[in-house]
Amino acid sequence: MDFTEEIQYWFEKLTNYDVWFVKKKGVAYLSEMRGQWVKALKTAVEPQVRSFFHELGVPQDKLPYLKVYESYPGSWIIDAAIVMAASMGTAYTILKSASELPRIADGLTELKDRLKEEFKEITNKFIREDFFRIVDRQHLPPPPSDNFIDCDFTIDARPLLSLTPSEMKSHKIHLNVAISRDALTIENLGNEPMKNIRIGIFKSTTQRNQWAYADSYTGIINILSPGQTITKDTSEFRRLSGQELDLSDPNPLHVDCWIQDEHGIYLFLFYLED
């Protein structure tokens, strides 16, 4: 933003007066009032930007806001960003579900002229009222125009176009697990080997809702190749104390199987009738 040529010429005529706002061709005034320009920018930009994203279907609690980073002379420049309070991957997911990113970028760019005029109107009104108070108080020659400020407005939508989904990790479960009172059978239904398989078996007469591997009867399978099935007798599973697993109880049992490999822990729940 900068003062118009007419106002700059008026400043030159005021150099013989003791008027602080004409110093450095008005940059001193723009610097002194920097808080006012930030306020004007937020007033002009934030409601329209939020309305734009709301109309696209972005949820109310995810609407972006304006964050002002810095302002500095030259004439007077304000750097700001439209910010979403989310990670890059989350922002991508939210915006992609609302519209295509190039379309959003085009829509933001088209807002530029409207935002520029809104900001210019707010700042002109403030400066006009402020300058006329000073002119009346100090009996100065009046400004030649009500148009005090020219401004340029740039929206760089390239960061929006560079959004990408966050990298996702995935694991597949391709297991068939079966148990009787005598044996446990595990079959690898997948196309990749399973390695370092730790097995924990819990037995109880009531349904369990908490599991700790250290409390189970444990066993290990070093590798289970694709399509391979391994059967282990229940007596092969032991607690840390050395006690063997015994499922020969005549009563119904809840038997839970903890299967753990390099990628995850899988819990299979069984009910063995009489």
mmCIF file of C-alpha atoms in Angstrom, residues 39-262:
data_model
loop_
_atom_site.group_PDB
_atom_site.id
_atom_site.type_symbol
_atom_site.label_atom_id
_atom_site.label_comp_id
_atom_site.label_asym_id
_atom_site.label_seq_id
_atom_site.Cartn_x
_atom_site.Cartn_y
_atom_site.Cartn_z
ATOM 1 C CA LYS A 39 -6.860 -4.846 11.568
ATOM 2 C CA ALA A 40 -8.178 -3.567 8.227
ATOM 3 C CA LEU A 41 -6.647 -6.528 6.386
ATOM 4 C CA LYS A 42 -8.289 -9.029 8.714
ATOM 5 C CA THR A 43 -11.619 -7.200 8.464
ATOM 6 C CA ALA A 44 -11.464 -7.173 4.674
ATOM 7 C CA VAL A 45 -10.087 -10.647 4.045
ATOM 8 C CA GLU A 46 -11.040 -13.121 6.755
ATOM 9 C CA PRO A 47 -14.868 -13.038 6.493
ATOM 10 C CA GLN A 48 -14.819 -13.392 2.710
ATOM 11 C CA VAL A 49 -12.236 -16.163 2.735
ATOM 12 C CA ARG A 50 -14.108 -18.101 5.409
ATOM 13 C CA SER A 51 -17.353 -17.619 3.477
ATOM 14 C CA PHE A 52 -15.661 -18.904 0.323
ATOM 15 C CA PHE A 53 -14.514 -22.119 2.020
ATOM 16 C CA HIS A 54 -17.821 -22.527 3.874
ATOM 17 C CA GLU A 55 -19.700 -22.434 0.552
ATOM 18 C CA LEU A 56 -17.396 -25.171 -0.735
ATOM 19 C CA GLY A 57 -18.533 -27.357 2.162
ATOM 20 C CA VAL A 58 -15.587 -27.083 4.567
ATOM 21 C CA PRO A 59 -16.869 -27.711 8.138
ATOM 22 C CA GLN A 60 -17.294 -24.658 10.354
ATOM 23 C CA ASP A 61 -14.645 -25.797 12.848
ATOM 24 C CA LYS A 62 -12.116 -26.348 10.035
ATOM 25 C CA LEU A 63 -12.508 -23.008 8.263
ATOM 26 C CA PRO A 64 -9.201 -21.209 7.620
ATOM 27 C CA TYR A 65 -8.238 -17.887 9.153
ATOM 28 C CA LEU A 66 -5.847 -15.076 8.288
ATOM 29 C CA LYS A 67 -2.450 -15.010 9.969
ATOM 30 C CA VAL A 68 -0.340 -11.856 9.533
ATOM 31 C CA TYR A 69 3.387 -12.570 9.653
ATOM 32 C CA GLU A 70 5.112 -9.230 9.191
ATOM 33 C CA SER A 71 4.871 -5.737 7.709
ATOM 34 C CA TYR A 72 7.684 -3.479 6.588
ATOM 35 C CA PRO A 73 8.451 -0.342 4.549
ATOM 36 C CA GLY A 74 8.687 -0.276 0.845
ATOM 37 C CA SER A 75 6.233 1.664 0.561
ATOM 38 C CA TRP A 76 4.261 -0.424 3.106
ATOM 39 C CA ILE A 77 4.041 -4.177 2.645
ATOM 40 C CA ILE A 78 2.066 -6.711 4.666
ATOM 41 C CA ASP A 79 2.768 -10.445 4.416
ATOM 42 C CA ALA A 80 -0.001 -12.759 5.551
ATOM 43 C CA ALA A 81 -1.231 -16.283 4.953
ATOM 44 C CA ILE A 82 -4.532 -18.121 4.865
ATOM 45 C CA VAL A 83 -4.022 -20.840 7.464
ATOM 46 C CA MET A 84 -5.851 -24.044 8.394
ATOM 47 C CA ALA A 85 -5.290 -25.453 11.871
ATOM 48 C CA ALA A 86 -4.442 -28.940 10.613
ATOM 49 C CA SER A 87 -1.553 -31.001 9.310
ATOM 50 C CA MET A 88 -0.818 -30.978 5.608
ATOM 51 C CA GLY A 89 -2.384 -34.392 5.140
ATOM 52 C CA THR A 90 -5.537 -33.441 7.064
ATOM 53 C CA ALA A 91 -5.860 -30.146 5.180
ATOM 54 C CA TYR A 92 -5.539 -32.037 1.901
ATOM 55 C CA THR A 93 -8.266 -34.492 2.917
ATOM 56 C CA ILE A 94 -10.656 -31.726 4.034
ATOM 57 C CA LEU A 95 -10.156 -29.567 0.940
ATOM 58 C CA LYS A 96 -10.145 -32.490 -1.507
ATOM 59 C CA SER A 97 -13.487 -33.644 -0.147
ATOM 60 C CA ALA A 98 -14.889 -30.135 -0.785
ATOM 61 C CA SER A 99 -13.565 -29.518 -4.300
ATOM 62 C CA GLU A 100 -10.635 -30.006 -6.648
ATOM 63 C CA LEU A 101 -7.573 -28.081 -5.475
ATOM 64 C CA PRO A 102 -7.049 -26.183 -8.791
ATOM 65 C CA ARG A 103 -10.649 -24.988 -8.623
ATOM 66 C CA ILE A 104 -10.153 -23.754 -5.048
ATOM 67 C CA ALA A 105 -6.941 -21.985 -6.088
ATOM 68 C CA ASP A 106 -8.733 -20.294 -9.011
ATOM 69 C CA GLY A 107 -11.578 -19.225 -6.730
ATOM 70 C CA LEU A 108 -9.167 -17.648 -4.246
ATOM 71 C CA THR A 109 -7.361 -15.799 -7.034
ATOM 72 C CA GLU A 110 -10.667 -14.443 -8.318
ATOM 73 C CA LEU A 111 -11.321 -12.990 -4.841
ATOM 74 C CA LYS A 112 -8.289 -10.743 -5.196
ATOM 75 C CA ASP A 113 -9.985 -7.671 -6.696
ATOM 76 C CA ARG A 114 -12.883 -7.809 -4.241
ATOM 77 C CA LEU A 115 -10.546 -8.083 -1.259
ATOM 78 C CA LYS A 116 -8.369 -5.304 -2.589
ATOM 79 C CA GLU A 117 -11.308 -2.907 -2.915
ATOM 80 C CA GLU A 118 -12.616 -3.813 0.534
ATOM 81 C CA PHE A 119 -9.210 -3.199 2.138
ATOM 82 C CA LYS A 120 -8.752 0.040 0.198
ATOM 83 C CA GLU A 121 -12.150 1.343 1.303
ATOM 84 C CA ILE A 122 -11.482 0.600 4.994
ATOM 85 C CA THR A 123 -8.009 2.178 4.988
ATOM 86 C CA ASN A 124 -9.109 5.233 2.982
ATOM 87 C CA LYS A 125 -11.929 5.890 5.424
ATOM 88 C CA PHE A 126 -9.573 5.717 8.400
ATOM 89 C CA ILE A 127 -6.898 7.948 6.825
ATOM 90 C CA ARG A 128 -9.436 10.491 5.566
ATOM 91 C CA GLU A 129 -10.950 10.917 9.020
ATOM 92 C CA ASP A 130 -7.527 11.020 10.707
ATOM 93 C CA PHE A 131 -5.991 13.528 8.293
ATOM 94 C CA PHE A 132 -8.970 15.879 8.363
ATOM 95 C CA ARG A 133 -8.789 15.964 12.179
ATOM 96 C CA ILE A 134 -5.139 17.025 11.906
ATOM 97 C CA VAL A 135 -5.877 19.526 9.125
ATOM 98 C CA ASP A 136 -8.665 21.179 11.141
ATOM 99 C CA ARG A 137 -6.592 21.256 14.331
ATOM 100 C CA GLN A 138 -3.469 22.725 12.687
ATOM 101 C CA HIS A 139 -5.255 24.825 10.032
ATOM 102 C CA LEU A 140 -3.467 23.117 7.157
ATOM 103 C CA PRO A 141 -4.301 23.220 3.444
ATOM 104 C CA PRO A 142 -6.874 20.466 2.882
ATOM 105 C CA PRO A 143 -5.963 17.321 0.936
ATOM 106 C CA PRO A 144 -6.770 17.561 -2.783
ATOM 107 C CA SER A 145 -8.651 14.239 -2.911
ATOM 108 C CA ASP A 146 -10.581 11.756 -0.820
ATOM 109 C CA ASN A 147 -8.603 8.954 -2.465
ATOM 110 C CA PHE A 148 -5.562 8.625 -0.205
ATOM 111 C CA ILE A 149 -4.316 5.106 -0.765
ATOM 112 C CA ASP A 150 -3.382 2.917 -3.704
ATOM 113 C CA CYS A 151 -2.763 -0.725 -3.004
ATOM 114 C CA ASP A 152 -1.809 -3.863 -4.825
ATOM 115 C CA PHE A 153 -3.039 -7.231 -3.668
ATOM 116 C CA THR A 154 -1.444 -10.592 -4.482
ATOM 117 C CA ILE A 155 -2.729 -14.047 -3.608
ATOM 118 C CA ASP A 156 -0.211 -16.821 -4.188
ATOM 119 C CA ALA A 157 -2.179 -20.068 -4.440
ATOM 120 C CA ARG A 158 0.819 -22.284 -5.229
ATOM 121 C CA PRO A 159 1.098 -23.679 -1.663
ATOM 122 C CA LEU A 160 -2.504 -24.869 -1.972
ATOM 123 C CA LEU A 161 -1.726 -26.704 -5.216
ATOM 124 C CA SER A 162 1.286 -28.382 -3.594
ATOM 125 C CA LEU A 163 -0.786 -30.044 -0.840
ATOM 126 C CA THR A 164 -0.472 -33.822 -0.824
ATOM 127 C CA PRO A 165 -2.060 -36.563 1.259
ATOM 128 C CA SER A 166 -0.007 -37.700 4.212
ATOM 129 C CA GLU A 167 1.906 -40.926 3.771
ATOM 130 C CA MET A 168 -0.148 -43.818 5.094
ATOM 131 C CA LYS A 169 1.198 -47.026 6.572
ATOM 132 C CA SER A 170 -0.843 -50.183 6.084
ATOM 133 C CA HIS A 171 -0.802 -53.732 7.361
ATOM 134 C CA LYS A 172 -2.888 -56.632 6.072
ATOM 135 C CA ILE A 173 -4.292 -59.414 8.202
ATOM 136 C CA HIS A 174 -4.358 -62.746 6.361
ATOM 137 C CA LEU A 175 -4.719 -65.273 9.141
ATOM 138 C CA ASN A 176 -6.890 -68.249 9.871
ATOM 139 C CA VAL A 177 -6.733 -69.227 13.551
ATOM 140 C CA ALA A 178 -8.550 -72.217 15.018
ATOM 141 C CA ILE A 179 -8.427 -73.838 18.456
ATOM 142 C CA SER A 180 -9.796 -76.891 20.191
ATOM 143 C CA ARG A 181 -9.178 -78.251 23.670
ATOM 144 C CA ASP A 182 -6.201 -80.159 22.278
ATOM 145 C CA ALA A 183 -4.502 -77.957 19.684
ATOM 146 C CA LEU A 184 -4.060 -74.526 18.068
ATOM 147 C CA THR A 185 -3.838 -74.141 14.296
ATOM 148 C CA ILE A 186 -2.544 -71.033 12.494
ATOM 149 C CA GLU A 187 -2.677 -70.650 8.714
ATOM 150 C CA ASN A 188 -0.974 -67.841 6.759
ATOM 151 C CA LEU A 189 -3.479 -66.850 4.058
ATOM 152 C CA GLY A 190 -1.275 -64.059 2.708
ATOM 153 C CA ASN A 191 1.453 -63.862 0.074
ATOM 154 C CA GLU A 192 4.226 -62.757 2.445
ATOM 155 C CA PRO A 193 5.899 -64.710 5.229
ATOM 156 C CA MET A 194 5.135 -63.905 8.846
ATOM 157 C CA LYS A 195 8.185 -63.813 11.116
ATOM 158 C CA ASN A 196 8.845 -63.910 14.844
ATOM 159 C CA ILE A 197 5.281 -64.796 15.775
ATOM 160 C CA ARG A 198 4.553 -64.634 19.487
ATOM 161 C CA ILE A 199 1.443 -66.453 20.660
ATOM 162 C CA GLY A 200 -0.337 -65.944 23.967
ATOM 163 C CA ILE A 201 -3.374 -67.967 25.038
ATOM 164 C CA PHE A 202 -5.733 -66.877 27.813
ATOM 165 C CA LYS A 203 -8.402 -69.089 29.346
ATOM 166 C CA SER A 204 -11.233 -68.087 31.641
ATOM 167 C CA THR A 205 -14.724 -69.152 32.586
ATOM 168 C CA THR A 206 -15.911 -65.576 32.054
ATOM 169 C CA GLN A 207 -15.424 -63.182 29.166
ATOM 170 C CA ARG A 208 -12.238 -61.112 29.415
ATOM 171 C CA ASN A 209 -11.870 -57.446 28.405
ATOM 172 C CA GLN A 210 -8.220 -56.868 29.343
ATOM 173 C CA TRP A 211 -5.184 -58.751 28.104
ATOM 174 C CA ALA A 212 -1.507 -58.683 29.101
ATOM 175 C CA TYR A 213 0.852 -60.963 27.223
ATOM 176 C CA ALA A 214 2.795 -61.734 30.414
ATOM 177 C CA ASP A 215 -0.343 -63.297 31.927
ATOM 178 C CA SER A 216 -0.837 -65.751 29.062
ATOM 179 C CA TYR A 217 0.382 -69.225 28.168
ATOM 180 C CA THR A 218 2.983 -68.415 25.542
ATOM 181 C CA GLY A 219 4.550 -69.990 22.499
ATOM 182 C CA ILE A 220 6.649 -68.907 19.504
ATOM 183 C CA ILE A 221 6.657 -69.606 15.765
ATOM 184 C CA ASN A 222 9.810 -68.325 14.069
ATOM 185 C CA ILE A 223 8.388 -68.150 10.550
ATOM 186 C CA LEU A 224 5.106 -68.970 8.826
ATOM 187 C CA SER A 225 5.456 -69.057 5.053
ATOM 188 C CA PRO A 226 2.662 -68.012 2.633
ATOM 189 C CA GLY A 227 -0.019 -70.676 2.576
ATOM 190 C CA GLN A 228 1.618 -72.622 5.404
ATOM 191 C CA THR A 229 -0.360 -74.093 8.308
ATOM 192 C CA ILE A 230 1.175 -74.945 11.666
ATOM 193 C CA THR A 231 -0.542 -76.894 14.437
ATOM 194 C CA LYS A 232 0.724 -76.854 18.014
ATOM 195 C CA ASP A 233 -0.558 -78.943 20.897
ATOM 196 C CA THR A 234 -2.028 -76.873 23.720
ATOM 197 C CA SER A 235 0.499 -78.493 26.095
ATOM 198 C CA GLU A 236 3.290 -76.659 24.197
ATOM 199 C CA PHE A 237 2.092 -73.337 25.618
ATOM 200 C CA ARG A 238 3.400 -72.465 29.066
ATOM 201 C CA ARG A 239 3.325 -69.629 31.538
ATOM 202 C CA LEU A 240 6.565 -68.031 32.745
ATOM 203 C CA SER A 241 6.318 -70.274 35.818
ATOM 204 C CA GLY A 242 6.447 -73.348 33.549
ATOM 205 C CA GLN A 243 2.769 -74.301 33.983
ATOM 206 C CA GLU A 244 1.331 -75.953 30.853
ATOM 207 C CA LEU A 245 -1.913 -74.849 29.235
ATOM 208 C CA ASP A 246 -4.735 -77.294 30.022
ATOM 209 C CA LEU A 247 -8.076 -76.850 28.278
ATOM 210 C CA SER A 248 -9.535 -80.193 29.345
ATOM 211 C CA ASP A 249 -11.910 -78.551 31.834
ATOM 212 C CA PRO A 250 -15.404 -80.053 31.517
ATOM 213 C CA ASN A 251 -16.917 -76.583 31.711
ATOM 214 C CA PRO A 252 -17.376 -74.042 28.872
ATOM 215 C CA LEU A 253 -14.320 -71.800 28.458
ATOM 216 C CA HIS A 254 -13.559 -68.420 26.963
ATOM 217 C CA VAL A 255 -10.232 -68.881 25.167
ATOM 218 C CA ASP A 256 -8.522 -65.841 23.649
ATOM 219 C CA CYS A 257 -5.520 -65.996 21.304
ATOM 220 C CA TRP A 258 -2.974 -63.192 21.147
ATOM 221 C CA ILE A 259 -1.054 -63.395 17.842
ATOM 222 C CA GLN A 260 1.789 -60.875 17.450
ATOM 223 C CA ASP A 261 4.233 -60.438 14.580
ATOM 224 C CA GLU A 262 6.518 -57.622 13.386
#
